[in-house]
Each structure stands twice: as C-alpha cells, then as structure tokens.
Short mmCIF file of the C-alpha atoms (twelve columns), coordinates in Angstrom:
data_MODEL
# 
_entry.id   MODEL 
# 
loop_
_atom_site.group_PDB 
_atom_site.id 
_atom_site.type_symbol 
_atom_site.label_atom_id 
_atom_site.label_alt_id 
_atom_site.label_comp_id 
_atom_site.label_asym_id 
_atom_site.label_seq_id 
_atom_site.Cartn_x 
_atom_site.Cartn_y 
_atom_site.Cartn_z 
_atom_site.pdbx_PDB_model_num 
ATOM 1   C CA . MET A 1   -22.857 -1.366  4.216   1 
ATOM 2   C CA . GLU A 2   -22.166 -4.738  2.278   1 
ATOM 3   C CA . THR A 3   -18.469 -5.628  1.968   1 
ATOM 4   C CA . MET A 4   -17.134 -6.524  -1.377  1 
ATOM 5   C CA . ILE A 5   -13.525 -7.390  -1.590  1 
ATOM 6   C CA . GLY A 6   -11.632 -6.531  -4.789  1 
ATOM 7   C CA . VAL A 7   -8.720  -8.603  -5.642  1 
ATOM 8   C CA . ILE A 8   -6.423  -7.264  -8.465  1 
ATOM 9   C CA . GLY A 9   -4.079  -10.201 -9.472  1 
ATOM 10  C CA . GLY A 10  -0.658  -9.523  -10.958 1 
ATOM 11  C CA . SER A 11  1.895   -11.762 -12.877 1 
ATOM 12  C CA . GLY A 12  1.271   -15.233 -12.382 1 
ATOM 13  C CA . LEU A 13  -2.606  -14.655 -10.798 1 
ATOM 14  C CA . TYR A 14  -5.132  -14.708 -13.282 1 
ATOM 15  C CA . GLU A 15  -8.118  -15.945 -11.376 1 
ATOM 16  C CA . ILE A 16  -9.627  -16.896 -7.624  1 
ATOM 17  C CA . GLU A 17  -10.608 -20.587 -7.253  1 
ATOM 18  C CA . GLY A 18  -14.006 -21.348 -5.444  1 
ATOM 19  C CA . LEU A 19  -16.069 -18.272 -6.322  1 
ATOM 20  C CA . LYS A 20  -19.848 -19.148 -6.418  1 
ATOM 21  C CA . ASN A 21  -22.386 -17.712 -9.049  1 
ATOM 22  C CA . ALA A 22  -18.710 -16.672 -10.788 1 
ATOM 23  C CA . SER A 23  -19.002 -14.850 -13.996 1 
ATOM 24  C CA . TRP A 24  -17.318 -12.276 -15.892 1 
ATOM 25  C CA . THR A 25  -18.497 -8.864  -16.723 1 
ATOM 26  C CA . GLU A 26  -17.459 -6.249  -18.829 1 
ATOM 27  C CA . VAL A 27  -17.524 -2.859  -16.770 1 
ATOM 28  C CA . GLU A 28  -17.408 0.203   -18.801 1 
ATOM 29  C CA . SER A 29  -15.569 3.367   -17.461 1 
ATOM 30  C CA . PRO A 30  -15.229 6.639   -18.736 1 
ATOM 31  C CA . TRP A 31  -11.534 6.619   -17.990 1 
ATOM 32  C CA . GLY A 32  -11.379 4.165   -21.207 1 
ATOM 33  C CA . LYS A 33  -11.174 -0.001  -21.028 1 
ATOM 34  C CA . PRO A 34  -9.547  -1.894  -18.003 1 
ATOM 35  C CA . SER A 35  -7.441  -4.434  -18.106 1 
ATOM 36  C CA . ASP A 36  -10.379 -7.018  -18.299 1 
ATOM 37  C CA . ALA A 37  -13.354 -8.266  -17.811 1 
ATOM 38  C CA . ILE A 38  -13.942 -8.626  -13.961 1 
ATOM 39  C CA . LEU A 39  -14.723 -12.024 -12.412 1 
ATOM 40  C CA . THR A 40  -17.366 -11.543 -9.593  1 
ATOM 41  C CA . GLY A 41  -18.863 -14.019 -7.214  1 
ATOM 42  C CA . THR A 42  -18.957 -15.254 -3.628  1 
ATOM 43  C CA . LEU A 43  -16.725 -16.622 -1.320  1 
ATOM 44  C CA . ASP A 44  -17.849 -17.748 2.103   1 
ATOM 45  C CA . GLY A 45  -20.552 -15.743 1.794   1 
ATOM 46  C CA . VAL A 46  -18.980 -12.504 0.893   1 
ATOM 47  C CA . ARG A 47  -19.192 -10.381 -2.703  1 
ATOM 48  C CA . MET A 48  -16.064 -10.228 -4.150  1 
ATOM 49  C CA . ALA A 49  -14.116 -9.137  -7.846  1 
ATOM 50  C CA . PHE A 50  -11.227 -10.091 -9.424  1 
ATOM 51  C CA . LEU A 51  -9.453  -8.386  -11.921 1 
ATOM 52  C CA . PRO A 52  -5.872  -9.529  -13.504 1 
ATOM 53  C CA . ARG A 53  -4.358  -6.556  -14.004 1 
ATOM 54  C CA . HIS A 54  -1.957  -7.460  -16.955 1 
ATOM 55  C CA . GLY A 55  -5.292  -9.027  -18.632 1 
ATOM 56  C CA . ARG A 56  -6.126  -12.789 -18.991 1 
ATOM 57  C CA . GLY A 57  -2.873  -13.823 -21.142 1 
ATOM 58  C CA . HIS A 58  -0.736  -11.200 -19.883 1 
ATOM 59  C CA . VAL A 59  -1.304  -8.636  -22.598 1 
ATOM 60  C CA . GLN A 60  -0.583  -5.497  -20.730 1 
ATOM 61  C CA . SER A 61  2.583   -3.903  -19.928 1 
ATOM 62  C CA . PRO A 62  3.229   -1.972  -16.510 1 
ATOM 63  C CA . SER A 63  3.288   1.078   -18.552 1 
ATOM 64  C CA . SER A 64  0.028   0.177   -20.923 1 
ATOM 65  C CA . ILE A 65  -2.189  -0.844  -17.745 1 
ATOM 66  C CA . ASN A 66  -4.813  1.557   -17.654 1 
ATOM 67  C CA . TYR A 67  -4.688  1.997   -13.660 1 
ATOM 68  C CA . ARG A 68  -7.529  4.556   -13.982 1 
ATOM 69  C CA . ALA A 69  -10.613 2.520   -15.407 1 
ATOM 70  C CA . ASN A 70  -9.153  -0.358  -13.073 1 
ATOM 71  C CA . ILE A 71  -9.510  1.393   -9.900  1 
ATOM 72  C CA . ASP A 72  -13.238 3.145   -11.403 1 
ATOM 73  C CA . ALA A 73  -14.329 0.081   -12.605 1 
ATOM 74  C CA . PHE A 74  -13.812 -1.391  -9.236  1 
ATOM 75  C CA . LYS A 75  -15.620 1.291   -7.448  1 
ATOM 76  C CA . ARG A 76  -18.593 1.355   -9.803  1 
ATOM 77  C CA . ILE A 77  -19.563 -2.337  -9.171  1 
ATOM 78  C CA . GLY A 78  -19.251 -1.606  -5.286  1 
ATOM 79  C CA . VAL A 79  -16.019 -2.895  -4.476  1 
ATOM 80  C CA . THR A 80  -14.954 -1.457  -0.890  1 
ATOM 81  C CA . ASP A 81  -11.283 -3.190  -0.240  1 
ATOM 82  C CA . VAL A 82  -9.000  -3.782  -2.451  1 
ATOM 83  C CA . PHE A 83  -5.931  -6.152  -1.857  1 
ATOM 84  C CA . SER A 84  -2.964  -5.744  -4.674  1 
ATOM 85  C CA . ILE A 85  -1.045  -8.829  -5.300  1 
ATOM 86  C CA . SER A 86  1.852   -8.498  -7.529  1 
ATOM 87  C CA . ALA A 87  5.600   -10.165 -8.439  1 
ATOM 88  C CA . CYS A 88  8.255   -8.035  -7.071  1 
ATOM 89  C CA . GLY A 89  12.427  -8.052  -6.601  1 
ATOM 90  C CA . SER A 90  13.675  -8.044  -3.043  1 
ATOM 91  C CA . PHE A 91  16.634  -5.952  -1.753  1 
ATOM 92  C CA . ARG A 92  16.841  -7.772  1.290   1 
ATOM 93  C CA . GLU A 93  18.677  -11.009 1.901   1 
ATOM 94  C CA . GLU A 94  16.023  -12.189 4.509   1 
ATOM 95  C CA . MET A 95  13.201  -11.189 2.208   1 
ATOM 96  C CA . ALA A 96  13.671  -14.324 0.074   1 
ATOM 97  C CA . PRO A 97  12.051  -15.462 -3.486  1 
ATOM 98  C CA . GLY A 98  9.105   -17.270 -2.373  1 
ATOM 99  C CA . ASP A 99  8.107   -14.947 0.641   1 
ATOM 100 C CA . PHE A 100 5.607   -12.367 0.858   1 
ATOM 101 C CA . VAL A 101 6.025   -8.649  2.089   1 
ATOM 102 C CA . ILE A 102 2.842   -6.448  3.355   1 
ATOM 103 C CA . VAL A 103 4.033   -3.289  1.735   1 
ATOM 104 C CA . ASP A 104 3.278   0.085   3.409   1 
ATOM 105 C CA . GLN A 105 5.108   2.567   2.196   1 
ATOM 106 C CA . PHE A 106 6.026   3.419   -1.825  1 
ATOM 107 C CA . ILE A 107 8.741   5.368   -3.974  1 
ATOM 108 C CA . ASP A 108 7.201   6.278   -7.208  1 
ATOM 109 C CA . ARG A 109 9.859   6.441   -9.912  1 
ATOM 110 C CA . THR A 110 7.137   5.997   -12.813 1 
ATOM 111 C CA . PHE A 111 6.874   8.916   -15.342 1 
ATOM 112 C CA . ALA A 112 4.549   7.671   -18.101 1 
ATOM 113 C CA . ARG A 113 1.218   6.825   -16.517 1 
ATOM 114 C CA . GLU A 114 -1.896  9.029   -15.760 1 
ATOM 115 C CA . LYS A 115 -1.483  9.212   -11.984 1 
ATOM 116 C CA . SER A 116 -4.742  11.150  -10.960 1 
ATOM 117 C CA . PHE A 117 -8.733  11.074  -11.652 1 
ATOM 118 C CA . PHE A 118 -8.417  14.787  -10.888 1 
ATOM 119 C CA . GLY A 119 -7.315  17.961  -12.681 1 
ATOM 120 C CA . PRO A 120 -8.022  20.947  -14.317 1 
ATOM 121 C CA . GLY A 121 -11.642 21.757  -13.724 1 
ATOM 122 C CA . CYS A 122 -11.564 19.617  -10.772 1 
ATOM 123 C CA . VAL A 123 -8.431  19.997  -8.330  1 
ATOM 124 C CA . ALA A 124 -8.225  17.558  -5.556  1 
ATOM 125 C CA . HIS A 125 -5.031  17.031  -3.503  1 
ATOM 126 C CA . VAL A 126 -5.430  13.649  -1.512  1 
ATOM 127 C CA . SER A 127 -2.780  12.434  1.465   1 
ATOM 128 C CA . VAL A 128 -0.799  9.315   0.886   1 
ATOM 129 C CA . ALA A 129 1.541   9.972   3.743   1 
ATOM 130 C CA . HIS A 130 0.169   6.348   4.727   1 
ATOM 131 C CA . PRO A 131 -0.712  4.958   1.521   1 
ATOM 132 C CA . THR A 132 -2.186  1.633   1.969   1 
ATOM 133 C CA . CYS A 133 -4.669  0.574   4.670   1 
ATOM 134 C CA . PRO A 134 -3.194  -0.647  8.320   1 
ATOM 135 C CA . ARG A 135 -6.936  -2.725  8.640   1 
ATOM 136 C CA . LEU A 136 -6.542  -4.451  5.543   1 
ATOM 137 C CA . GLY A 137 -2.776  -5.113  5.612   1 
ATOM 138 C CA . GLU A 138 -3.190  -7.215  9.041   1 
ATOM 139 C CA . ALA A 139 -5.624  -8.828  7.524   1 
ATOM 140 C CA . ALA A 140 -3.481  -10.104 4.260   1 
ATOM 141 C CA . ALA A 141 -0.843  -10.422 6.898   1 
ATOM 142 C CA . THR A 142 -3.335  -12.969 8.884   1 
ATOM 143 C CA . ALA A 143 -4.264  -14.973 5.978   1 
ATOM 144 C CA . ALA A 144 -0.917  -15.167 4.425   1 
ATOM 145 C CA . GLU A 145 0.046   -16.796 8.286   1 
ATOM 146 C CA . ALA A 146 -2.559  -19.340 7.891   1 
ATOM 147 C CA . SER A 147 -1.499  -20.413 4.412   1 
ATOM 148 C CA . GLY A 148 1.864   -21.450 5.473   1 
ATOM 149 C CA . ILE A 149 3.353   -18.401 3.741   1 
ATOM 150 C CA . LYS A 150 6.623   -16.513 5.271   1 
ATOM 151 C CA . ILE A 151 5.309   -12.975 5.533   1 
ATOM 152 C CA . HIS A 152 7.460   -9.878  6.165   1 
ATOM 153 C CA . ASN A 153 4.703   -7.060  7.236   1 
ATOM 154 C CA . GLY A 154 6.033   -3.625  6.782   1 
ATOM 155 C CA . GLY A 155 8.112   -2.520  3.583   1 
ATOM 156 C CA . THR A 156 8.962   0.182   1.275   1 
ATOM 157 C CA . TYR A 157 8.099   -0.643  -2.237  1 
ATOM 158 C CA . LEU A 158 9.887   1.082   -5.067  1 
ATOM 159 C CA . ALA A 159 7.866   1.600   -8.244  1 
ATOM 160 C CA . MET A 160 10.138  1.830   -11.383 1 
ATOM 161 C CA . GLU A 161 8.624   2.536   -15.115 1 
ATOM 162 C CA . GLY A 162 9.974   -0.854  -16.707 1 
ATOM 163 C CA . PRO A 163 9.381   -3.136  -18.411 1 
ATOM 164 C CA . GLN A 164 13.368  -3.811  -18.424 1 
ATOM 165 C CA . PHE A 165 14.642  -4.255  -15.117 1 
ATOM 166 C CA . SER A 166 17.022  -2.641  -13.150 1 
ATOM 167 C CA . SER A 167 20.615  -2.003  -13.946 1 
ATOM 168 C CA . LEU A 168 23.520  -2.892  -11.197 1 
ATOM 169 C CA . ALA A 169 23.918  0.694   -10.254 1 
ATOM 170 C CA . GLU A 170 19.724  1.511   -10.140 1 
ATOM 171 C CA . SER A 171 19.392  -1.712  -7.654  1 
ATOM 172 C CA . LYS A 172 22.440  -0.389  -5.741  1 
ATOM 173 C CA . LEU A 173 21.034  3.146   -5.246  1 
ATOM 174 C CA . TYR A 174 17.796  1.861   -4.325  1 
ATOM 175 C CA . ARG A 175 18.904  -0.707  -1.512  1 
ATOM 176 C CA . GLU A 176 21.832  1.326   -0.120  1 
ATOM 177 C CA . VAL A 177 21.238  4.709   -0.420  1 
ATOM 178 C CA . TRP A 178 17.274  4.958   -0.513  1 
ATOM 179 C CA . GLY A 179 16.735  1.939   1.695   1 
ATOM 180 C CA . CYS A 180 13.985  0.464   0.013   1 
ATOM 181 C CA . ASP A 181 12.986  -2.912  0.482   1 
ATOM 182 C CA . VAL A 182 11.280  -4.403  -2.582  1 
ATOM 183 C CA . ILE A 183 11.099  -3.462  -5.979  1 
ATOM 184 C CA . GLY A 184 8.127   -3.805  -8.591  1 
ATOM 185 C CA . MET A 185 6.368   -1.847  -11.890 1 
ATOM 186 C CA . THR A 186 2.789   -1.970  -10.829 1 
ATOM 187 C CA . ASN A 187 1.521   -0.535  -7.452  1 
ATOM 188 C CA . MET A 188 1.947   3.167   -8.840  1 
ATOM 189 C CA . PRO A 189 -0.388  5.040   -9.453  1 
ATOM 190 C CA . GLU A 190 -2.764  2.139   -8.309  1 
ATOM 191 C CA . ALA A 191 -2.302  3.387   -4.594  1 
ATOM 192 C CA . LYS A 192 -2.643  7.143   -5.269  1 
ATOM 193 C CA . LEU A 193 -5.841  6.222   -7.094  1 
ATOM 194 C CA . ALA A 194 -7.169  3.905   -4.743  1 
ATOM 195 C CA . ARG A 195 -6.773  6.674   -2.534  1 
ATOM 196 C CA . GLU A 196 -8.248  9.032   -4.558  1 
ATOM 197 C CA . ALA A 197 -11.661 6.690   -5.067  1 
ATOM 198 C CA . GLU A 198 -11.815 6.259   -1.154  1 
ATOM 199 C CA . LEU A 199 -11.117 2.702   -1.260  1 
ATOM 200 C CA . CYS A 200 -8.954  1.119   1.750   1 
ATOM 201 C CA . TYR A 201 -6.042  -0.297  -0.325  1 
ATOM 202 C CA . ALA A 202 -3.480  -3.416  0.580   1 
ATOM 203 C CA . SER A 203 -0.236  -4.493  -1.126  1 
ATOM 204 C CA . ILE A 204 1.047   -7.920  -0.986  1 
ATOM 205 C CA . ALA A 205 4.415   -8.305  -2.558  1 
ATOM 206 C CA . MET A 206 5.331   -11.656 -3.987  1 
ATOM 207 C CA . ILE A 207 9.200   -11.639 -4.077  1 
ATOM 208 C CA . THR A 208 10.573  -13.556 -7.190  1 
ATOM 209 C CA . ASP A 209 14.558  -12.524 -7.243  1 
ATOM 210 C CA . TYR A 210 17.021  -10.539 -5.793  1 
ATOM 211 C CA . ASP A 211 16.753  -7.638  -9.035  1 
ATOM 212 C CA . SER A 212 20.596  -7.492  -9.501  1 
ATOM 213 C CA . TRP A 213 22.059  -6.291  -6.524  1 
ATOM 214 C CA . HIS A 214 22.577  -9.800  -5.210  1 
ATOM 215 C CA . PRO A 215 26.268  -11.073 -5.741  1 
ATOM 216 C CA . ASP A 216 25.230  -14.654 -5.502  1 
ATOM 217 C CA . HIS A 217 22.281  -14.241 -7.763  1 
ATOM 218 C CA . GLY A 218 23.713  -11.734 -10.535 1 
ATOM 219 C CA . GLU A 219 21.023  -9.968  -12.841 1 
ATOM 220 C CA . VAL A 220 17.678  -11.313 -12.698 1 
ATOM 221 C CA . ASP A 221 16.590  -14.447 -14.938 1 
ATOM 222 C CA . VAL A 222 13.605  -14.350 -16.416 1 
ATOM 223 C CA . THR A 223 13.249  -18.267 -16.115 1 
ATOM 224 C CA . GLN A 224 13.461  -18.321 -12.712 1 
ATOM 225 C CA . ILE A 225 10.945  -15.736 -12.250 1 
ATOM 226 C CA . ILE A 226 8.587   -17.699 -13.876 1 
ATOM 227 C CA . ALA A 227 9.061   -20.680 -12.138 1 
ATOM 228 C CA . THR A 228 8.841   -18.780 -8.496  1 
ATOM 229 C CA . LEU A 229 5.933   -16.674 -9.768  1 
ATOM 230 C CA . THR A 230 4.128   -20.670 -10.332 1 
ATOM 231 C CA . GLY A 231 4.764   -21.206 -6.677  1 
ATOM 232 C CA . ASN A 232 3.975   -17.686 -5.337  1 
ATOM 233 C CA . ALA A 233 0.357   -17.699 -7.733  1 
ATOM 234 C CA . GLU A 234 -0.854  -20.755 -5.770  1 
ATOM 235 C CA . LYS A 235 0.041   -19.854 -2.455  1 
ATOM 236 C CA . ALA A 236 -1.352  -16.314 -3.552  1 
ATOM 237 C CA . ARG A 237 -4.874  -18.210 -4.348  1 
ATOM 238 C CA . THR A 238 -4.656  -20.090 -0.820  1 
ATOM 239 C CA . MET A 239 -3.902  -16.727 1.084   1 
ATOM 240 C CA . VAL A 240 -7.031  -15.035 -0.519  1 
ATOM 241 C CA . SER A 241 -9.567  -18.042 0.281   1 
ATOM 242 C CA . HIS A 242 -8.952  -16.762 4.233   1 
ATOM 243 C CA . LEU A 243 -9.801  -13.323 3.411   1 
ATOM 244 C CA . PRO A 244 -13.285 -13.081 3.068   1 
ATOM 245 C CA . ASP A 245 -13.552 -14.473 7.028   1 
ATOM 246 C CA . LEU A 246 -11.134 -12.043 7.866   1 
ATOM 247 C CA . VAL A 247 -12.605 -8.796  6.794   1 
ATOM 248 C CA . GLY A 248 -16.254 -10.022 6.809   1 
ATOM 249 C CA . ASP A 249 -19.509 -9.108  4.910   1 
ATOM 250 C CA . GLU A 250 -20.409 -6.082  6.972   1 
ATOM 251 C CA . ARG A 251 -18.450 -3.257  5.999   1 
ATOM 252 C CA . THR A 252 -17.938 -0.351  8.751   1 
ATOM 253 C CA . PRO A 253 -16.187 3.026   8.357   1 
ATOM 254 C CA . CYS A 254 -12.638 2.537   7.992   1 
ATOM 255 C CA . PRO A 255 -10.753 3.175   11.205  1 
ATOM 256 C CA . HIS A 256 -7.959  5.021   9.324   1 
ATOM 257 C CA . GLY A 257 -10.185 7.089   6.859   1 
ATOM 258 C CA . CYS A 258 -9.373  5.730   3.746   1 
ATOM 259 C CA . ASP A 259 -12.837 5.676   2.932   1 
ATOM 260 C CA . ARG A 260 -13.264 9.467   3.548   1 
ATOM 261 C CA . ALA A 261 -9.935  10.600  1.922   1 
ATOM 262 C CA . LEU A 262 -11.566 13.052  -0.230  1 
ATOM 263 C CA . GLU A 263 -13.752 15.017  2.684   1 
ATOM 264 C CA . PHE A 264 -11.901 18.082  2.490   1 
ATOM 265 C CA . ALA A 265 -9.565  17.778  -0.485  1 
ATOM 266 C CA . ILE A 266 -11.557 18.797  -3.587  1 
ATOM 267 C CA . LEU A 267 -10.731 22.473  -3.825  1 
ATOM 268 C CA . THR A 268 -12.261 23.717  -6.959  1 
ATOM 269 C CA . GLN A 269 -15.545 25.379  -5.899  1 
ATOM 270 C CA . LYS A 270 -18.674 24.494  -7.744  1 
ATOM 271 C CA . PRO A 271 -19.081 27.374  -10.070 1 
ATOM 272 C CA . GLY A 272 -15.879 26.760  -11.302 1 
ATOM 273 C CA . ARG A 273 -16.150 22.920  -11.641 1 
ATOM 274 C CA . ASP A 274 -15.946 21.456  -15.590 1 
ATOM 275 C CA . PRO A 275 -19.200 19.551  -15.574 1 
ATOM 276 C CA . ALA A 276 -17.557 16.937  -18.074 1 
ATOM 277 C CA . LEU A 277 -14.992 16.404  -15.587 1 
ATOM 278 C CA . VAL A 278 -17.396 15.726  -12.974 1 
ATOM 279 C CA . ALA A 279 -19.507 13.688  -14.672 1 
ATOM 280 C CA . LYS A 280 -16.682 11.237  -15.271 1 
ATOM 281 C CA . LEU A 281 -16.305 11.145  -11.591 1 
ATOM 282 C CA . ASP A 282 -19.381 10.062  -10.608 1 
ATOM 283 C CA . ALA A 283 -18.275 6.520   -9.333  1 
ATOM 284 C CA . VAL A 284 -15.059 7.631   -7.760  1 
ATOM 285 C CA . ALA A 285 -16.078 10.978  -6.124  1 
ATOM 286 C CA . GLY A 286 -19.793 11.413  -6.213  1 
ATOM 287 C CA . ARG A 287 -20.030 10.759  -2.612  1 
ATOM 288 C CA . VAL A 288 -18.768 14.215  -2.044  1 
ATOM 289 C CA . LEU A 289 -19.327 15.739  -5.283  1 
ATOM 290 C CA . ASN A 290 -23.157 15.475  -4.863  1 
ATOM 291 C CA . ALA A 291 -23.014 16.556  -1.178  1 
ATOM 292 C CA . VAL A 292 -25.479 19.088  -1.072  1 
ATOM 293 C CA . ASP A 293 -22.865 21.594  0.177   1 
ATOM 294 C CA . ALA A 294 -19.644 20.875  -1.890  1 
# 
C-alpha cells in the first residue's frame, strides 16, 4: 500500500513548501464542505496532502470547522497518515512559547460540534484510550529535532470550545487540578474522527503563550500570539519537510492498530442499518461495511 501523508495546518500554517506537481483540489464530501480545497503533490517521492484547517485567509472559527468533512475528504483521496499541527497555550513553565509538544492525550471540553460519523442506523464505538499513533508521534518528534525545534515528547491537550480564551479560574483548574499540559480549540473532535476513519493521527502543538495562569505573563495577548505564530509556522514547514523520509512511501499495517479501529466497533447488524447513513460512510468505513460477513 502506498503512503499518503496528510497535514492539517493550524493557525499560521496555510501551505506546504516544496511540493512537486502541486495543485489545489476541491473534494466533495457527503458530510458537507471541508475547510478548503486540498493541496496535493509529492515531497521526496512521497504523496502529500495539505488542508488548512481554518481555510486560507483564516475564515473558519474553531466551532465552525467541519471536522467530519475534513477527515472524510482526507480518507476519500487516499490519505493514510495524518499530522495535525495547531497553535496552543501552555500550562507548564518548561513548555515555553516557541516550543513544540507531541500530544498523546486529550481532555475534550468541546460541546458545539458533531463528534462522530456514526449514529442512529449505524452505531459504532471506537476506543480512544490512546488517541494518537505512537509511530507517527515518534516521526514528528524526530522531524522536529532535526529542524532544531525544542520538543516535548508527550503531553495532555485540553480541548476547549472557544473562540474566547480561558478565564483565569479555568486556566488554574486545567493546570493545577486536571494536570493538563497545553490548551487548544481544534484537536477535538478531529482526533476522534480520525480514529473512526481508521487513520493514524499525530498531534503537534505549537506553543504561542502561557494561557492566563502565568503570574509573569498575565492574560493572553493576541498581538504576541501572532508574532510567535509566524516563527512557529516557519519551524513547522521545516519539520514537515523531514516527514517523507521518516514515514516512507510504503505503508505497512499500523503496529498499534489505528488502521483497524473499526474491526469490531460497528454494533448495528446489516438488516438494521440505515442505507442513507451507510452510503455516507463509504470512504470512512467502507473497509468494514463492505466486508462479506459485515
């Protein structure tokens, strides 16, 4: 199987440099309109796809992003491995603005988003006990180190609804009581949907600020965030350039089972399945739904 790396770019990252045969392609999804067209091409012989999460020009808010359409569109064009890059605040002194964190856990506090491809007429339950792929996380960490980026390998990401930043009380709760490391607005339900779509998923948090808990930094300053975003985006582009060599062009089965997450997850038996919903799941769950004994 051929690898296709999908990169979802967060605030400040709106393209990948150096792609050969690059073109923007509109991908139709039964789940609605993705955030933008998808930039496809090859980098060092490996197929790549890039989707700006907020759209070019940053036109989508965290709550208005169509996460289902984005993940479905990636799956539909053949993406096998997803690297999610996003701007985040830090709850840890040692995780400073300009550093990157390879996220491996989430606490989902979002509430205004569609969080599953499944529902009445085709019920499924996937495990997100370990919501990111260690294989891709290791590749991202290696790529970051090769790019001279200070990297923190492992961290818990608090996903908030937004678009407002945290209150001081919330920031202290997430940091001191819940033990979170970073905070952002976009990795949920993205990570859950990637797991439902049987896509390996890694989350790279680009730290822009200390949220509002830090006594020496005060509340979040958007002007400072934008300045840090610019530097982080350049680092991220360099990091992405190392991914093809690390991931490779031949895709073997994921040793952690990310690409088989639906193996026993769909509970609705064939006679009870809603044909309309099953049709929408053709890309996301076709491997399982079209199996002879499904």
